[in-house]
């Protein structure tokens, strides 16, 4: 589908592996397609896998946005896939659709912030497609996690480059000002 993952700098990957303090993220994020790096263990180690939502932020979101309704909190576990173009993003959506048809994925909710009718003022101009889904395979059933909902964020690279430490701090200020 042309989807990519963000790579940590080699130094930052080493620091994270050592569980020491992280250095601030520098501009100019690096992205790579999975098929280009999957056979290179050093590059796979550099993939920036998303962390689960912190307890503090989960509680904040539950109280501010969901009136304490825990069933509405669907992004505790999430991952982003980055795309250079809308056609690449569309190809990923088609792949997800094939998984739905094969009964391997159940889509619970879609937030399409790419839709021209979406009010981008709600997200400080940020746009993506957030898909909340369940993976329904024999393996997830065996592990007892087939009811777990995770979020897959499909993001154009121009927006992903803005999701650095400073960009996120600005977004948190915006979100807090809105009481979300």
mmCIF file of C-alpha atoms in Angstrom:
data_model
loop_
_atom_site.group_PDB
_atom_site.id
_atom_site.type_symbol
_atom_site.label_atom_id
_atom_site.label_comp_id
_atom_site.label_asym_id
_atom_site.label_seq_id
_atom_site.Cartn_x
_atom_site.Cartn_y
_atom_site.Cartn_z
ATOM 1 C CA UNK A 1 0.000 0.000 0.000
ATOM 2 C CA UNK A 2 3.004 2.313 0.166
ATOM 3 C CA UNK A 3 2.552 2.784 3.912
ATOM 4 C CA UNK A 4 5.614 3.711 5.955
ATOM 5 C CA UNK A 5 6.725 3.703 9.570
ATOM 6 C CA UNK A 6 8.706 6.437 11.253
ATOM 7 C CA UNK A 7 12.271 5.491 12.131
ATOM 8 C CA UNK A 8 14.116 6.748 15.174
ATOM 9 C CA UNK A 9 17.560 8.175 14.629
ATOM 10 C CA UNK A 10 20.236 5.565 15.331
ATOM 11 C CA UNK A 11 21.296 7.426 18.476
ATOM 12 C CA UNK A 12 17.714 7.762 19.726
ATOM 13 C CA UNK A 13 17.031 4.076 19.046
ATOM 14 C CA UNK A 14 20.109 3.218 21.114
ATOM 15 C CA UNK A 15 18.996 5.527 23.920
ATOM 16 C CA UNK A 16 15.499 4.030 23.966
ATOM 17 C CA UNK A 17 16.956 0.536 23.993
ATOM 18 C CA UNK A 18 19.021 1.534 27.015
ATOM 19 C CA UNK A 19 15.899 3.022 28.736
ATOM 20 C CA UNK A 20 17.695 6.297 29.361
ATOM 21 C CA UNK A 21 16.356 9.836 28.905
ATOM 22 C CA UNK A 22 15.507 10.645 25.318
ATOM 23 C CA UNK A 23 16.974 13.573 23.445
ATOM 24 C CA UNK A 24 14.500 15.991 21.823
ATOM 25 C CA UNK A 25 13.368 14.974 18.376
ATOM 26 C CA UNK A 26 15.062 16.860 15.578
ATOM 27 C CA UNK A 27 13.181 18.142 12.535
ATOM 28 C CA UNK A 28 13.222 16.003 9.414
ATOM 29 C CA UNK A 29 11.614 12.732 10.437
ATOM 30 C CA UNK A 30 12.750 9.617 8.583
ATOM 31 C CA UNK A 31 10.172 7.181 7.227
ATOM 32 C CA UNK A 32 10.589 3.748 5.619
ATOM 33 C CA UNK A 33 8.309 1.239 3.934
ATOM 34 C CA UNK A 34 8.040 -2.039 5.825
ATOM 35 C CA UNK A 35 8.911 -4.104 2.742
ATOM 36 C CA UNK A 36 12.158 -2.116 2.445
ATOM 37 C CA UNK A 37 13.314 -2.758 6.013
ATOM 38 C CA UNK A 38 11.679 -5.998 7.226
ATOM 39 C CA UNK A 39 14.793 -8.045 6.405
ATOM 40 C CA UNK A 40 17.144 -5.570 8.130
ATOM 41 C CA UNK A 41 17.064 -6.172 11.913
ATOM 42 C CA UNK A 42 18.890 -2.900 12.626
ATOM 43 C CA UNK A 43 16.246 -0.872 10.790
ATOM 44 C CA UNK A 44 13.378 -2.862 12.294
ATOM 45 C CA UNK A 45 14.828 -1.978 15.713
ATOM 46 C CA UNK A 46 14.576 1.693 14.722
ATOM 47 C CA UNK A 47 10.835 1.618 13.952
ATOM 48 C CA UNK A 48 9.034 4.043 16.231
ATOM 49 C CA UNK A 49 6.309 1.838 17.670
ATOM 50 C CA UNK A 50 3.585 3.748 19.464
ATOM 51 C CA UNK A 51 3.380 3.498 23.224
ATOM 52 C CA UNK A 52 0.076 2.768 24.910
ATOM 53 C CA UNK A 53 -1.864 5.794 26.146
ATOM 54 C CA UNK A 54 -0.754 6.765 29.649
ATOM 55 C CA UNK A 55 -3.110 6.182 32.565
ATOM 56 C CA UNK A 56 -3.101 9.929 33.236
ATOM 57 C CA UNK A 57 -4.161 10.827 29.677
ATOM 58 C CA UNK A 58 -6.724 8.007 29.579
ATOM 59 C CA UNK A 59 -8.343 9.309 32.777
ATOM 60 C CA UNK A 60 -8.204 12.886 31.506
ATOM 61 C CA UNK A 61 -9.897 11.891 28.225
ATOM 62 C CA UNK A 62 -12.515 9.779 30.015
ATOM 63 C CA UNK A 63 -13.507 12.676 32.260
ATOM 64 C CA UNK A 64 -13.177 15.565 29.777
ATOM 65 C CA UNK A 65 -14.499 13.995 26.594
ATOM 66 C CA UNK A 66 -16.479 10.856 27.437
ATOM 67 C CA UNK A 67 -18.300 11.646 30.690
ATOM 68 C CA UNK A 68 -16.605 8.702 32.395
ATOM 69 C CA UNK A 69 -17.871 6.166 29.824
ATOM 70 C CA UNK A 70 -14.875 3.825 29.520
ATOM 71 C CA UNK A 71 -16.450 1.997 26.557
ATOM 72 C CA UNK A 72 -15.760 5.084 24.402
ATOM 73 C CA UNK A 73 -11.984 5.027 25.002
ATOM 74 C CA UNK A 74 -10.778 3.201 21.882
ATOM 75 C CA UNK A 75 -7.233 4.477 21.351
ATOM 76 C CA UNK A 76 -5.303 3.056 24.308
ATOM 77 C CA UNK A 77 -3.301 0.883 21.900
ATOM 78 C CA UNK A 78 -2.464 2.563 18.588
ATOM 79 C CA UNK A 79 -0.039 2.722 15.699
ATOM 80 C CA UNK A 80 0.482 5.095 12.803
ATOM 81 C CA UNK A 81 1.193 4.273 9.183
ATOM 82 C CA UNK A 82 2.557 7.155 7.127
ATOM 83 C CA UNK A 83 1.751 7.784 3.460
ATOM 84 C CA UNK A 84 3.254 10.037 0.807
ATOM 85 C CA UNK A 85 -0.032 10.362 -1.076
ATOM 86 C CA UNK A 86 -3.782 9.908 -0.843
ATOM 87 C CA UNK A 87 -3.674 7.051 -3.420
ATOM 88 C CA UNK A 88 -1.234 5.182 -1.117
ATOM 89 C CA UNK A 89 -3.585 5.794 1.816
ATOM 90 C CA UNK A 90 -6.487 4.521 -0.307
ATOM 91 C CA UNK A 91 -4.527 1.343 -1.139
ATOM 92 C CA UNK A 92 -4.149 0.691 2.595
ATOM 93 C CA UNK A 93 -7.880 1.164 3.110
ATOM 94 C CA UNK A 94 -8.468 -1.349 0.296
ATOM 95 C CA UNK A 95 -6.160 -3.839 2.072
ATOM 96 C CA UNK A 96 -8.132 -3.377 5.290
ATOM 97 C CA UNK A 97 -11.338 -3.927 3.315
ATOM 98 C CA UNK A 98 -9.916 -7.238 2.016
ATOM 99 C CA UNK A 99 -9.184 -8.251 5.631
ATOM 100 C CA UNK A 100 -12.769 -7.362 6.580
ATOM 101 C CA UNK A 101 -14.091 -9.499 3.732
ATOM 102 C CA UNK A 102 -11.878 -12.368 4.962
ATOM 103 C CA UNK A 103 -13.414 -11.904 8.449
ATOM 104 C CA UNK A 104 -9.978 -11.170 9.938
ATOM 105 C CA UNK A 105 -10.721 -7.559 10.898
ATOM 106 C CA UNK A 106 -13.796 -5.880 12.351
ATOM 107 C CA UNK A 107 -13.958 -2.101 12.035
ATOM 108 C CA UNK A 108 -15.565 -0.559 15.118
ATOM 109 C CA UNK A 109 -15.288 3.132 14.222
ATOM 110 C CA UNK A 110 -13.714 5.389 11.606
ATOM 111 C CA UNK A 111 -12.803 9.034 12.216
ATOM 112 C CA UNK A 112 -12.156 10.481 8.777
ATOM 113 C CA UNK A 113 -10.460 13.803 9.430
ATOM 114 C CA UNK A 114 -9.477 13.844 5.728
ATOM 115 C CA UNK A 115 -13.119 14.370 4.739
ATOM 116 C CA UNK A 116 -13.683 17.833 3.258
ATOM 117 C CA UNK A 117 -16.716 18.197 5.555
ATOM 118 C CA UNK A 118 -14.610 17.643 8.682
ATOM 119 C CA UNK A 119 -14.082 20.879 10.642
ATOM 120 C CA UNK A 120 -10.282 20.990 10.922
ATOM 121 C CA UNK A 121 -10.588 23.675 13.611
ATOM 122 C CA UNK A 122 -11.448 20.847 16.008
ATOM 123 C CA UNK A 123 -7.952 19.392 15.556
ATOM 124 C CA UNK A 124 -5.872 22.563 15.062
ATOM 125 C CA UNK A 125 -5.739 21.818 11.327
ATOM 126 C CA UNK A 126 -4.426 18.278 11.766
ATOM 127 C CA UNK A 127 -5.915 15.605 9.507
ATOM 128 C CA UNK A 128 -5.740 11.814 9.410
ATOM 129 C CA UNK A 129 -7.961 8.752 9.260
ATOM 130 C CA UNK A 130 -8.263 6.915 12.569
ATOM 131 C CA UNK A 131 -9.666 3.397 12.332
ATOM 132 C CA UNK A 132 -10.630 1.549 15.492
ATOM 133 C CA UNK A 133 -10.606 -2.163 14.828
ATOM 134 C CA UNK A 134 -10.493 -5.648 16.228
ATOM 135 C CA UNK A 135 -8.253 -8.318 14.763
ATOM 136 C CA UNK A 136 -10.307 -11.518 14.538
ATOM 137 C CA UNK A 137 -8.009 -14.434 13.735
ATOM 138 C CA UNK A 138 -7.594 -17.905 15.189
ATOM 139 C CA UNK A 139 -4.485 -16.629 16.975
ATOM 140 C CA UNK A 140 -6.202 -13.614 18.603
ATOM 141 C CA UNK A 141 -9.090 -15.887 19.602
ATOM 142 C CA UNK A 142 -6.667 -18.420 21.130
ATOM 143 C CA UNK A 143 -4.879 -15.622 23.038
ATOM 144 C CA UNK A 144 -8.205 -14.204 24.248
ATOM 145 C CA UNK A 145 -7.584 -10.794 22.678
ATOM 146 C CA UNK A 146 -10.046 -10.966 19.788
ATOM 147 C CA UNK A 147 -12.311 -8.406 21.512
ATOM 148 C CA UNK A 148 -9.469 -5.916 22.049
ATOM 149 C CA UNK A 149 -9.922 -2.674 20.114
ATOM 150 C CA UNK A 150 -6.897 -0.821 18.783
ATOM 151 C CA UNK A 151 -6.496 2.298 16.682
ATOM 152 C CA UNK A 152 -4.728 2.510 13.359
ATOM 153 C CA UNK A 153 -3.867 6.068 12.315
ATOM 154 C CA UNK A 154 -3.353 6.649 8.583
ATOM 155 C CA UNK A 155 -1.381 9.875 8.185
ATOM 156 C CA UNK A 156 0.048 11.798 5.250
ATOM 157 C CA UNK A 157 3.784 12.420 5.687
ATOM 158 C CA UNK A 158 3.286 16.205 5.692
ATOM 159 C CA UNK A 159 1.183 15.859 8.863
ATOM 160 C CA UNK A 160 3.413 13.166 10.379
ATOM 161 C CA UNK A 161 6.393 15.502 10.149
ATOM 162 C CA UNK A 162 4.486 17.945 12.364
ATOM 163 C CA UNK A 163 3.981 15.287 15.057
ATOM 164 C CA UNK A 164 7.365 15.939 16.650
ATOM 165 C CA UNK A 165 7.862 16.804 20.317
ATOM 166 C CA UNK A 166 7.230 20.540 19.860
ATOM 167 C CA UNK A 167 4.263 19.960 17.564
ATOM 168 C CA UNK A 168 2.724 17.618 20.113
ATOM 169 C CA UNK A 169 3.267 20.149 22.923
ATOM 170 C CA UNK A 170 1.389 22.761 20.850
ATOM 171 C CA UNK A 171 -1.429 20.280 20.259
ATOM 172 C CA UNK A 172 -1.668 19.476 23.989
ATOM 173 C CA UNK A 173 -1.965 23.215 24.754
ATOM 174 C CA UNK A 174 -4.704 23.498 22.100
ATOM 175 C CA UNK A 175 -6.524 20.412 23.444
ATOM 176 C CA UNK A 176 -6.300 21.645 27.036
ATOM 177 C CA UNK A 177 -7.648 25.057 26.035
ATOM 178 C CA UNK A 178 -10.638 23.257 24.493
ATOM 179 C CA UNK A 179 -11.041 21.109 27.629
ATOM 180 C CA UNK A 180 -10.630 17.802 25.785
#
